PDB file of C-alpha atoms and ligand atoms in Angstrom:
ATOM      1  CA  MET M   1      31.378  50.641  40.927  1.00 97.00           C
ATOM      2  CA  ILE M   2      29.952  47.182  41.677  1.00 98.00           C
ATOM      3  CA  LEU M   3      26.706  46.099  40.136  1.00 98.00           C
ATOM      4  CA  ILE M   4      24.333  43.320  41.440  1.00 98.00           C
ATOM      5  CA  THR M   5      22.087  41.571  38.908  1.00 98.00           C
ATOM      6  CA  GLY M   6      19.293  39.605  40.188  1.00 98.00           C
ATOM      7  CA  ALA M   7      19.165  42.230  42.929  1.00 98.00           C
ATOM      8  CA  ALA M   8      15.596  41.463  43.868  1.00 97.00           C
ATOM      9  CA  GLY M   9      16.115  37.640  44.148  1.00 97.00           C
ATOM     10  CA  ALA M  10      16.676  36.211  47.278  1.00 98.00           C
ATOM     11  CA  LEU M  11      20.261  35.911  47.000  1.00 98.00           C
ATOM     12  CA  GLY M  12      20.251  39.234  45.450  1.00 98.00           C
ATOM     13  CA  GLN M  13      18.589  40.926  48.397  1.00 98.00           C
ATOM     14  CA  LEU M  14      20.995  39.229  51.042  1.00 98.00           C
ATOM     15  CA  VAL M  15      23.893  40.664  49.191  1.00 98.00           C
ATOM     16  CA  THR M  16      22.635  44.085  48.632  1.00 98.00           C
ATOM     17  CA  LYS M  17      21.938  44.207  52.742  1.00 98.00           C
ATOM     18  CA  LYS M  18      25.492  43.346  53.388  1.00 98.00           C
ATOM     19  CA  LEU M  19      26.586  45.813  51.240  1.00 98.00           C
ATOM     20  CA  ALA M  20      24.031  48.448  52.175  1.00 96.00           C
ATOM     21  CA  ALA M  21      27.031  50.965  54.050  1.00 97.00           C
ATOM     22  CA  ARG M  22      28.820  51.085  50.558  1.00 97.00           C
ATOM     23  CA  ASP M  23      28.126  54.076  48.352  1.00 95.00           C
ATOM     24  CA  ASP M  24      29.506  52.378  45.274  1.00 96.00           C
ATOM     25  CA  VAL M  25      27.088  49.447  44.888  1.00 97.00           C
ATOM     26  CA  PHE M  26      24.331  49.900  42.363  1.00 96.00           C
ATOM     27  CA  LEU M  27      21.471  47.092  41.869  1.00 97.00           C
ATOM     28  CA  GLY M  28      20.324  45.426  38.466  1.00 98.00           C
ATOM     29  CA  THR M  29      16.688  44.159  38.312  1.00 98.00           C
ATOM     30  CA  ARG M  30      13.792  43.262  35.731  1.00 98.00           C
ATOM     31  CA  LEU M  31      11.618  45.823  37.427  1.00 96.00           C
ATOM     32  CA  PRO M  32      13.417  48.691  39.348  1.00 96.00           C
ATOM     33  CA  ARG M  33      11.613  50.010  42.203  1.00 92.00           C
ATOM     34  CA  SER M  34      13.569  53.028  42.938  1.00 89.00           C
ATOM     35  CA  PRO M  35      15.620  55.364  41.133  1.00 83.00           C
ATOM     36  CA  THR M  36      18.821  53.824  42.523  1.00 82.00           C
ATOM     37  CA  GLN M  37      17.973  50.656  40.778  1.00 94.00           C
ATOM     38  CA  ARG M  38      18.681  49.943  37.192  1.00 95.00           C
ATOM     39  CA  ARG M  39      16.730  47.922  34.769  1.00 97.00           C
ATOM     40  CA  VAL M  40      18.906  44.994  33.975  1.00 98.00           C
ATOM     41  CA  ASP M  41      17.071  42.070  31.977  1.00 98.00           C
ATOM     42  CA  PHE M  42      19.133  39.601  30.363  1.00 98.00           C
ATOM     43  CA  ASP M  43      16.173  38.638  28.185  1.00 97.00           C
ATOM     44  CA  ASP M  44      16.361  42.224  26.735  1.00 97.00           C
ATOM     45  CA  PRO M  45      20.007  42.983  25.701  1.00 95.00           C
ATOM     46  CA  ALA M  46      19.131  46.754  25.329  1.00 96.00           C
ATOM     47  CA  SER M  47      18.633  46.917  28.885  1.00 97.00           C
ATOM     48  CA  LEU M  48      22.336  45.614  29.727  1.00 98.00           C
ATOM     49  CA  ASP M  49      23.943  48.979  29.712  1.00 96.00           C
ATOM     50  CA  PHE M  50      27.301  48.372  32.304  1.00 97.00           C
ATOM     51  CA  THR M  51      28.955  51.461  31.442  1.00 96.00           C
ATOM     52  CA  GLY M  52      31.053  52.342  34.400  1.00 97.00           C
ATOM     53  CA  VAL M  53      30.802  49.154  36.015  1.00 98.00           C
ATOM     54  CA  ASP M  54      34.240  48.098  37.525  1.00 98.00           C
ATOM     55  CA  THR M  55      33.107  44.669  39.095  1.00 98.00           C
ATOM     56  CA  LEU M  56      29.933  42.808  37.779  1.00 98.00           C
ATOM     57  CA  LEU M  57      28.247  40.089  40.415  1.00 98.00           C
ATOM     58  CA  LEU M  58      26.110  38.221  37.804  1.00 98.00           C
ATOM     59  CA  ILE M  59      23.576  36.138  39.480  1.00 98.00           C
ATOM     60  CA  SER M  60      22.514  33.362  37.652  1.00 98.00           C
ATOM     61  CA  ALA M  61      19.152  33.465  36.111  1.00 96.00           C
ATOM     62  CA  GLY M  62      18.591  29.798  35.860  1.00 85.00           C
ATOM     63  CA  TYR M  63      14.550  29.361  35.690  1.00 85.00           C
ATOM     64  CA  GLY M  64      14.429  28.155  32.128  1.00 93.00           C
ATOM     65  CA  GLU M  65      15.400  25.548  29.562  1.00 95.00           C
ATOM     66  CA  ASP M  66      19.279  25.538  28.756  1.00 96.00           C
ATOM     67  CA  ASP M  67      19.042  27.442  25.714  1.00 97.00           C
ATOM     68  CA  VAL M  68      17.081  30.268  27.316  1.00 97.00           C
ATOM     69  CA  VAL M  69      19.751  30.369  30.508  1.00 98.00           C
ATOM     70  CA  ILE M  70      22.518  30.415  27.950  1.00 98.00           C
ATOM     71  CA  THR M  71      21.288  33.049  25.974  1.00 98.00           C
ATOM     72  CA  ARG M  72      20.320  35.122  28.877  1.00 98.00           C
ATOM     73  CA  HIS M  73      23.901  34.571  30.285  1.00 98.00           C
ATOM     74  CA  ASP M  74      25.968  35.356  27.076  1.00 98.00           C
ATOM     75  CA  ALA M  75      23.758  38.442  26.660  1.00 98.00           C
ATOM     76  CA  ALA M  76      25.001  39.736  30.120  1.00 98.00           C
ATOM     77  CA  ILE M  77      28.831  38.661  29.516  1.00 98.00           C
ATOM     78  CA  SER M  78      28.843  40.093  26.298  1.00 98.00           C
ATOM     79  CA  ALA M  79      27.155  43.348  27.571  1.00 98.00           C
ATOM     80  CA  ALA M  80      30.166  43.306  30.330  1.00 98.00           C
ATOM     81  CA  GLU M  81      32.673  42.939  27.471  1.00 98.00           C
ATOM     82  CA  LYS M  82      31.429  45.641  25.650  1.00 98.00           C
ATOM     83  CA  ALA M  83      31.304  48.073  28.621  1.00 98.00           C
ATOM     84  CA  GLY M  84      34.795  47.633  29.549  1.00 98.00           C
ATOM     85  CA  VAL M  85      33.726  45.715  33.023  1.00 98.00           C
ATOM     86  CA  ARG M  86      37.042  44.677  34.897  1.00 98.00           C
ATOM     87  CA  HIS M  87      35.715  41.824  36.643  1.00 98.00           C
ATOM     88  CA  ILE M  88      32.758  39.312  36.656  1.00 98.00           C
ATOM     89  CA  VAL M  89      31.890  37.360  39.841  1.00 98.00           C
ATOM     90  CA  TYR M  90      29.541  34.595  38.717  1.00 99.00           C
ATOM     91  CA  THR M  91      27.205  32.512  40.864  1.00 98.00           C
ATOM     92  CA  SER M  92      27.771  28.855  39.478  1.00 98.00           C
ATOM     93  CA  LEU M  93      26.909  25.357  40.970  1.00 98.00           C
ATOM     94  CA  SER M  94      28.932  23.265  43.006  1.00 98.00           C
ATOM     95  CA  GLY M  95      31.220  20.984  41.094  1.00 98.00           C
ATOM     96  CA  ASP M  96      29.769  17.778  42.624  1.00 98.00           C
ATOM     97  CA  GLY M  97      26.759  18.998  40.878  1.00 97.00           C
ATOM     98  CA  ASP M  98      27.507  17.912  37.171  1.00 96.00           C
ATOM     99  CA  HIS M  99      24.768  15.151  36.922  1.00 95.00           C
ATOM    100  CA  LEU M 100      21.871  17.997  37.978  1.00 97.00           C
ATOM    101  CA  ALA M 101      19.981  18.996  34.957  1.00 95.00           C
ATOM    102  CA  TYR M 102      20.636  22.625  35.422  1.00 96.00           C
ATOM    103  CA  ALA M 103      24.541  21.899  35.376  1.00 97.00           C
ATOM    104  CA  LEU M 104      25.011  22.405  31.931  1.00 97.00           C
ATOM    105  CA  ALA M 105      24.282  25.857  31.839  1.00 98.00           C
ATOM    106  CA  HIS M 106      26.319  26.764  34.691  1.00 98.00           C
ATOM    107  CA  ARG M 107      29.453  25.005  32.776  1.00 98.00           C
ATOM    108  CA  TRP M 108      28.558  26.929  30.068  1.00 98.00           C
ATOM    109  CA  THR M 109      28.664  30.157  31.480  1.00 98.00           C
ATOM    110  CA  GLU M 110      31.743  29.407  33.496  1.00 98.00           C
ATOM    111  CA  ARG M 111      33.481  28.265  29.925  1.00 98.00           C
ATOM    112  CA  ARG M 112      32.376  31.702  28.334  1.00 98.00           C
ATOM    113  CA  ILE M 113      33.302  33.592  31.165  1.00 98.00           C
ATOM    114  CA  GLN M 114      36.779  32.015  31.403  1.00 98.00           C
ATOM    115  CA  GLN M 115      37.354  32.343  27.713  1.00 98.00           C
ATOM    116  CA  SER M 116      36.694  36.123  27.626  1.00 98.00           C
ATOM    117  CA  ALA M 117      39.010  38.905  28.397  1.00 95.00           C
ATOM    118  CA  LEU M 118      37.614  39.333  31.652  1.00 98.00           C
ATOM    119  CA  GLU M 119      39.139  38.944  35.214  1.00 98.00           C
ATOM    120  CA  TRP M 120      36.638  36.545  36.659  1.00 98.00           C
ATOM    121  CA  THR M 121      35.823  34.562  39.922  1.00 98.00           C
ATOM    122  CA  ILE M 122      33.578  31.875  39.814  1.00 98.00           C
ATOM    123  CA  LEU M 123      31.307  30.848  43.078  1.00 98.00           C
ATOM    124  CA  ARG M 124      30.404  27.420  42.827  1.00 98.00           C
ATOM    125  CA  ASN M 125      27.315  27.374  45.236  1.00 98.00           C
ATOM    126  CA  GLY M 126      26.171  24.600  46.829  1.00 98.00           C
ATOM    127  CA  LEU M 127      22.202  23.830  46.974  1.00 98.00           C
ATOM    128  CA  TYR M 128      20.373  26.239  49.575  1.00 98.00           C
ATOM    129  CA  ALA M 129      19.187  24.740  53.057  1.00 98.00           C
ATOM    130  CA  GLU M 130      16.142  26.633  51.876  1.00 98.00           C
ATOM    131  CA  PHE M 131      15.702  24.826  48.809  1.00 98.00           C
ATOM    132  CA  LEU M 132      16.076  21.519  50.504  1.00 98.00           C
ATOM    133  CA  ALA M 133      13.251  22.920  52.975  1.00 98.00           C
ATOM    134  CA  ALA M 134      11.141  23.408  49.889  1.00 96.00           C
ATOM    135  CA  ILE M 135      11.784  20.089  48.024  1.00 97.00           C
ATOM    136  CA  ALA M 136      11.538  17.929  51.380  1.00 98.00           C
ATOM    137  CA  ALA M 137       9.151  19.502  53.396  1.00 97.00           C
ATOM    138  CA  PRO M 138       7.120  17.180  55.541  1.00 97.00           C
ATOM    139  CA  GLY M 139       3.310  16.762  54.573  1.00 94.00           C
ATOM    140  CA  PRO M 140       0.477  17.953  56.944  1.00 93.00           C
ATOM    141  CA  ASP M 141       1.077  14.648  58.819  1.00 94.00           C
ATOM    142  CA  GLY M 142       4.776  15.148  59.417  1.00 94.00           C
ATOM    143  CA  THR M 143       5.937  12.677  56.914  1.00 97.00           C
ATOM    144  CA  ILE M 144       8.819  13.597  54.422  1.00 98.00           C
ATOM    145  CA  ALA M 145       8.185  11.404  51.500  1.00 97.00           C
ATOM    146  CA  ALA M 146      10.993  13.184  49.104  1.00 98.00           C
ATOM    147  CA  PRO M 147      12.746  10.414  47.246  1.00 98.00           C
ATOM    148  CA  LEU M 148      16.231  11.036  49.138  1.00 98.00           C
ATOM    149  CA  GLY M 149      17.123   7.300  49.818  1.00 97.00           C
ATOM    150  CA  GLU M 150      19.656   6.937  52.020  1.00 97.00           C
ATOM    151  CA  GLY M 151      21.520   9.833  50.377  1.00 98.00           C
ATOM    152  CA  ARG M 152      22.697  13.382  51.934  1.00 98.00           C
ATOM    153  CA  LEU M 153      22.897  16.937  50.856  1.00 98.00           C
ATOM    154  CA  ALA M 154      25.500  19.153  51.781  1.00 98.00           C
ATOM    155  CA  ALA M 155      22.841  21.924  52.060  1.00 98.00           C
ATOM    156  CA  VAL M 156      24.170  25.450  52.503  1.00 98.00           C
ATOM    157  CA  ALA M 157      22.622  28.510  54.207  1.00 98.00           C
ATOM    158  CA  ARG M 158      21.784  31.073  51.571  1.00 98.00           C
ATOM    159  CA  ASP M 159      22.741  33.753  53.706  1.00 98.00           C
ATOM    160  CA  ASP M 160      26.529  32.230  54.077  1.00 98.00           C
ATOM    161  CA  LEU M 161      26.778  32.161  50.141  1.00 98.00           C
ATOM    162  CA  ALA M 162      25.429  35.968  49.977  1.00 98.00           C
ATOM    163  CA  GLU M 163      28.248  36.886  52.419  1.00 98.00           C
ATOM    164  CA  VAL M 164      30.840  35.175  50.549  1.00 98.00           C
ATOM    165  CA  ALA M 165      29.682  36.919  47.354  1.00 98.00           C
ATOM    166  CA  ALA M 166      29.403  40.253  49.184  1.00 98.00           C
ATOM    167  CA  ARG M 167      33.290  39.640  50.350  1.00 98.00           C
ATOM    168  CA  VAL M 168      34.333  38.653  47.071  1.00 98.00           C
ATOM    169  CA  VAL M 169      32.758  41.544  44.844  1.00 98.00           C
ATOM    170  CA  THR M 170      34.451  44.065  47.286  1.00 98.00           C
ATOM    171  CA  ALA M 171      38.082  42.624  46.960  1.00 98.00           C
ATOM    172  CA  SER M 172      37.194  40.911  43.629  1.00 97.00           C
ATOM    173  CA  GLN M 173      41.217  41.616  42.447  1.00 97.00           C
ATOM    174  CA  GLN M 174      42.386  39.402  45.519  1.00 98.00           C
ATOM    175  CA  HIS M 175      40.031  36.543  43.804  1.00 98.00           C
ATOM    176  CA  ALA M 176      41.109  36.646  40.262  1.00 98.00           C
ATOM    177  CA  GLY M 177      41.092  33.351  38.487  1.00 98.00           C
ATOM    178  CA  ARG M 178      39.723  31.426  41.248  1.00 98.00           C
ATOM    179  CA  THR M 179      36.878  29.149  41.131  1.00 98.00           C
ATOM    180  CA  TYR M 180      35.534  28.450  44.884  1.00 98.00           C
ATOM    181  CA  GLU M 181      33.601  25.353  46.075  1.00 98.00           C
ATOM    182  CA  LEU M 182      31.048  26.415  48.707  1.00 98.00           C
ATOM    183  CA  VAL M 183      28.859  23.625  50.192  1.00 98.00           C
ATOM    184  CA  GLY M 184      27.563  22.947  53.541  1.00 98.00           C
ATOM    185  CA  GLU M 185      29.740  20.820  56.047  1.00 98.00           C
ATOM    186  CA  GLU M 186      26.863  18.876  57.633  1.00 95.00           C
ATOM    187  CA  PRO M 187      25.145  16.817  55.201  1.00 98.00           C
ATOM    188  CA  LEU M 188      21.662  16.169  55.891  1.00 98.00           C
ATOM    189  CA  GLY M 189      19.471  13.061  54.764  1.00 98.00           C
ATOM    190  CA  GLY M 190      15.854  12.570  55.271  1.00 98.00           C
ATOM    191  CA  ALA M 191      16.350  10.738  58.444  1.00 97.00           C
ATOM    192  CA  GLU M 192      17.796  13.648  60.265  1.00 96.00           C
ATOM    193  CA  LEU M 193      15.517  16.250  58.591  1.00 98.00           C
ATOM    194  CA  ALA M 194      12.447  14.002  59.872  1.00 98.00           C
ATOM    195  CA  ALA M 195      13.951  13.901  63.485  1.00 97.00           C
ATOM    196  CA  ALA M 196      14.682  17.673  63.503  1.00 97.00           C
ATOM    197  CA  VAL M 197      10.759  18.085  62.675  1.00 96.00           C
ATOM    198  CA  GLY M 198       9.584  15.447  64.998  1.00 95.00           C
ATOM    199  CA  GLY M 199       8.236  13.495  61.939  1.00 96.00           C
ATOM    200  CA  SER M 200       9.389  10.499  59.946  1.00 97.00           C
ATOM    201  CA  TYR M 201      11.054   9.723  56.926  1.00 98.00           C
ATOM    202  CA  GLU M 202       9.153   7.346  54.484  1.00 98.00           C
ATOM    203  CA  PRO M 203      10.676   8.178  51.058  1.00 97.00           C
ATOM    204  CA  GLY M 204       8.537   7.504  47.881  1.00 95.00           C
ATOM    205  CA  SER M 205      10.265   6.297  44.785  1.00 97.00           C
ATOM    206  CA  LEU M 206      11.527   8.635  41.855  1.00 97.00           C
ATOM    207  CA  THR M 207       8.229   7.476  39.943  1.00 97.00           C
ATOM    208  CA  GLN M 208       5.930   8.129  42.378  1.00 96.00           C
ATOM    209  CA  THR M 209       7.415  11.462  42.951  1.00 96.00           C
ATOM    210  CA  ARG M 210       7.557  12.304  38.999  1.00 96.00           C
ATOM    211  CA  GLU M 211       4.072  11.344  38.955  1.00 96.00           C
ATOM    212  CA  ALA M 212       3.044  13.368  41.863  1.00 94.00           C
ATOM    213  CA  LEU M 213       4.911  16.470  40.449  1.00 94.00           C
ATOM    214  CA  ILE M 214       3.145  15.950  37.134  1.00 95.00           C
ATOM    215  CA  ALA M 215      -0.549  15.703  39.145  1.00 95.00           C
ATOM    216  CA  ALA M 216      -0.109  18.625  40.874  1.00 93.00           C
ATOM    217  CA  GLY M 217       0.464  20.484  37.746  1.00 93.00           C
ATOM    218  CA  ASN M 218       2.711  23.338  39.582  1.00 91.00           C
ATOM    219  CA  ALA M 219       5.865  22.782  37.601  1.00 92.00           C
ATOM    220  CA  LEU M 220       6.937  23.734  34.172  1.00 92.00           C
ATOM    221  CA  PRO M 221       7.506  20.611  32.043  1.00 91.00           C
ATOM    222  CA  PHE M 222      11.547  21.575  32.335  1.00 91.00           C
ATOM    223  CA  GLN M 223      11.254  21.342  35.723  1.00 94.00           C
ATOM    224  CA  VAL M 224       9.993  18.087  36.360  1.00 95.00           C
ATOM    225  CA  PRO M 225      13.073  16.367  35.291  1.00 95.00           C
ATOM    226  CA  MET M 226      15.073  19.072  37.076  1.00 95.00           C
ATOM    227  CA  LEU M 227      13.204  18.267  40.557  1.00 97.00           C
ATOM    228  CA  VAL M 228      13.357  14.191  39.813  1.00 98.00           C
ATOM    229  CA  GLY M 229      17.129  14.589  38.934  1.00 98.00           C
ATOM    230  CA  THR M 230      17.963  16.658  41.775  1.00 98.00           C
ATOM    231  CA  TYR M 231      16.559  13.654  44.179  1.00 98.00           C
ATOM    232  CA  SER M 232      18.298  11.112  42.147  1.00 98.00           C
ATOM    233  CA  ALA M 233      21.600  12.975  42.550  1.00 98.00           C
ATOM    234  CA  ILE M 234      21.326  13.258  46.287  1.00 98.00           C
ATOM    235  CA  ALA M 235      19.864   9.833  46.790  1.00 98.00           C
ATOM    236  CA  ALA M 236      22.876   8.512  44.444  1.00 98.00           C
ATOM    237  CA  GLY M 237      25.352  10.075  47.070  1.00 98.00           C
ATOM    238  CA  PHE M 238      26.823  12.708  44.665  1.00 98.00           C
ATOM    239  CA  LEU M 239      25.592  15.624  46.591  1.00 98.00           C
ATOM    240  CA  ASP M 240      26.676  14.862  50.103  1.00 98.00           C
ATOM    241  CA  GLY M 241      30.088  17.040  50.054  1.00 97.00           C
ATOM    242  CA  THR M 242      32.498  14.106  49.737  1.00 97.00           C
ATOM    243  CA  GLY M 243      33.118  14.962  46.182  1.00 95.00           C
ATOM    244  CA  ILE M 244      34.185  18.606  46.822  1.00 97.00           C
ATOM    245  CA  GLY M 245      38.288  18.666  46.870  1.00 92.00           C
ATOM    246  CA  HIS M 246      38.329  22.315  48.861  1.00 96.00           C
ATOM    247  CA  ASN M 247      35.165  23.408  50.279  1.00 98.00           C
ATOM    248  CA  MET M 248      36.168  26.915  50.648  1.00 98.00           C
ATOM    249  CA  LEU M 249      32.918  27.991  52.669  1.00 98.00           C
ATOM    250  CA  ARG M 250      34.331  28.377  56.028  1.00 98.00           C
ATOM    251  CA  ARG M 251      37.444  30.002  54.841  1.00 98.00           C
ATOM    252  CA  LEU M 252      36.096  32.847  52.841  1.00 98.00           C
ATOM    253  CA  LEU M 253      33.405  33.770  55.588  1.00 98.00           C
ATOM    254  CA  GLY M 254      35.919  33.598  58.035  1.00 97.00           C
ATOM    255  CA  ARG M 255      33.704  31.752  60.874  1.00 98.00           C
ATOM    256  CA  LYS M 256      31.725  28.636  61.246  1.00 98.00           C
ATOM    257  CA  PRO M 257      29.070  28.230  58.668  1.00 98.00           C
ATOM    258  CA  GLN M 258      25.442  28.482  59.643  1.00 98.00           C
ATOM    259  CA  SER M 259      23.745  25.127  60.802  1.00 98.00           C
ATOM    260  CA  ALA M 260      22.107  24.025  57.795  1.00 98.00           C
ATOM    261  CA  LEU M 261      19.914  21.795  59.980  1.00 98.00           C
ATOM    262  CA  GLU M 262      18.521  25.183  61.525  1.00 98.00           C
ATOM    263  CA  VAL M 263      17.788  26.894  58.446  1.00 98.00           C
ATOM    264  CA  TYR M 264      15.948  23.648  57.192  1.00 98.00           C
ATOM    265  CA  THR M 265      13.746  23.772  60.246  1.00 98.00           C
ATOM    266  CA  THR M 266      13.175  27.540  60.669  1.00 98.00           C
ATOM    267  CA  THR M 267      12.416  27.620  56.672  1.00 97.00           C
ATOM    268  CA  VAL M 268       9.737  24.690  57.079  1.00 97.00           C
ATOM    269  CA  SER M 269       8.078  26.276  60.109  1.00 93.00           C
ATOM    270  CA  ALA M 270       7.683  29.674  58.447  1.00 94.00           C
ATOM    271  CA  THR M 271       6.014  27.863  55.338  1.00 86.00           C
ATOM    272  CA  THR M 272       4.101  25.240  56.990  1.00 68.00           C
ATOM    273  CA  PRO M 273       0.813  26.424  57.791  1.00 63.00           C
ATOM    274  CA  VAL M 274      -0.394  26.128  61.310  1.00 57.00           C
ATOM    275  CA  SER M 275      -3.563  23.613  61.456  1.00 53.00           C
TER     276      SER M 275
HETATM  277  N1  LIG D 301      21.831  26.691  44.961  1.00 71.77           N
HETATM  278  C1  LIG D 301      20.545  26.740  44.818  1.00 71.77           C
HETATM  279  O1  LIG D 301      19.909  25.841  45.677  1.00 71.77           O
HETATM  280  C2  LIG D 301      19.668  27.289  44.306  1.00 71.77           C
HETATM  281  C3  LIG D 301      18.230  27.114  44.233  1.00 71.77           C
HETATM  282  C4  LIG D 301      17.749  27.676  43.129  1.00 71.77           C
HETATM  283  C5  LIG D 301      18.037  28.743  42.454  1.00 71.77           C
HETATM  284  N2  LIG D 301      19.492  28.658  42.285  1.00 71.77           N
HETATM  285  C6  LIG D 301      19.976  29.761  41.504  1.00 71.77           C
HETATM  286  O2  LIG D 301      20.609  30.855  41.873  1.00 71.77           O
HETATM  287  C7  LIG D 301      20.414  32.001  41.247  1.00 71.77           C
HETATM  288  C8  LIG D 301      19.682  32.784  42.786  1.00 71.77           C
HETATM  289  O3  LIG D 301      19.124  32.249  43.591  1.00 71.77           O
HETATM  290  P1  LIG D 301      18.020  33.014  44.070  1.00 71.77           P
HETATM  291  O4  LIG D 301      17.650  32.230  45.619  1.00 71.77           O
HETATM  292  O5  LIG D 301      18.258  34.465  44.287  1.00 71.77           O
HETATM  293  O6  LIG D 301      16.783  32.616  43.278  1.00 71.77           O
HETATM  294  P2  LIG D 301      15.485  33.682  43.053  1.00 71.77           P
HETATM  295  O7  LIG D 301      14.959  34.163  44.406  1.00 71.77           O
HETATM  296  O8  LIG D 301      14.485  32.803  42.224  1.00 71.77           O
HETATM  297  O9  LIG D 301      15.798  35.022  42.215  1.00 71.77           O
HETATM  298  C9  LIG D 301      16.437  34.666  41.044  1.00 71.77           C
HETATM  299  C10 LIG D 301      16.519  36.247  40.433  1.00 71.77           C
HETATM  300  O10 LIG D 301      17.312  35.781  39.087  1.00 71.77           O
HETATM  301  C11 LIG D 301      16.665  37.060  38.490  1.00 71.77           C
HETATM  302  N3  LIG D 301      16.598  37.026  37.159  1.00 71.77           N
HETATM  303  C12 LIG D 301      15.819  35.939  36.652  1.00 71.77           C
HETATM  304  N4  LIG D 301      15.477  36.184  35.312  1.00 71.77           N
HETATM  305  C13 LIG D 301      16.163  37.109  34.708  1.00 71.77           C
HETATM  306  C14 LIG D 301      16.739  37.863  33.736  1.00 71.77           C
HETATM  307  N5  LIG D 301      15.752  37.571  32.659  1.00 71.77           N
HETATM  308  N6  LIG D 301      17.551  38.939  33.418  1.00 71.77           N
HETATM  309  C15 LIG D 301      18.064  39.235  34.749  1.00 71.77           C
HETATM  310  N7  LIG D 301      17.975  38.347  35.939  1.00 71.77           N
HETATM  311  C16 LIG D 301      16.955  37.330  35.914  1.00 71.77           C
HETATM  312  C17 LIG D 301      15.918  37.780  39.091  1.00 71.77           C
HETATM  313  O11 LIG D 301      16.309  38.995  39.546  1.00 71.77           O
HETATM  314  P3  LIG D 301      15.164  40.398  39.605  1.00 71.77           P
HETATM  315  O12 LIG D 301      13.816  39.848  40.107  1.00 71.77           O
HETATM  316  O13 LIG D 301      15.892  41.358  40.271  1.00 71.77           O
HETATM  317  O14 LIG D 301      15.053  40.831  38.097  1.00 71.77           O
HETATM  318  C18 LIG D 301      15.284  36.846  40.093  1.00 71.77           C
HETATM  319  O15 LIG D 301      14.500  37.412  41.264  1.00 71.77           O
HETATM  320  C19 LIG D 301      18.864  31.745  40.815  1.00 71.77           C
HETATM  321  O16 LIG D 301      18.637  32.379  39.852  1.00 71.77           O
HETATM  322  C20 LIG D 301      19.139  30.284  40.205  1.00 71.77           C
HETATM  323  O17 LIG D 301      19.965  30.034  38.957  1.00 71.77           O
HETATM  324  C21 LIG D 301      20.334  28.138  43.004  1.00 71.77           C
END
């Protein structure tokens, strides 16, 4: 039996769709919506019954301070150990992301899994092209003001990462003890993004961006440094893919990855209100 956690999240839904033809896949989610879904909430260890699960796809639940995320992931891994799960597949963060604030909880989780007696596979996912569309969207006048400097992001289609996860969980023994770097092949910078949406690129400073994020009031306190740090790491050139030794995306997909630029433009046009 395969159990997918975070099944109602964007990545979890895509993995679920790809495995829909199988009868050995179960969905774990905080709010089950059908009898085939199990309640799995890392914040409630009593809900973490993984009895009968052979392979657990642990989708990171990364929205929180480090101590919150670490406690969540520890609870899930401890429950997997207790239930005798054979193999855990964890969605982590690409190796070039160590400068990002959220890297710490991912690296802690990788180490926790590797020090367990479980078989494991680590999927070191790059940042999604859809995420880039959220953090570097053009404004109403077409201007992209995201402070990416001259940096580029080796963004990757979330759907490609779901495809890899689906392939790995259904043949987990072939992937035991492997850590896969999964980043895009066409790094994207502000100028390319602006050209693709017919706008202009006029990057703000990190200070202006931090102030705007705080003023908008939509971000939780921990999210402000998280976002500013993401821009900073892209601008400093750490996330353009050149720091990745062996990008396994194409090999594990068995095909060319989807165009991150197309995913960016499609996502932007789907989320930008028509004036
Ligand atoms: N690579 C990237 O660019 C990127 C960007 C953003 C986030 N991430 C990370 O990748 C993960 C998956 O991405 P996504 O696109 O699917 O994000 P998403 O759509 O925001 O989904 C995250 C899912 O995490 C699950 N979750 C949250 N808190 C949980 C808890 N206490 N216990 C169990 N599950 C919990 C929830 O699943 P249910 O609703 O089913 O309970 C939630 O829907 C995120 O959670 C985050 O850690 C990566």
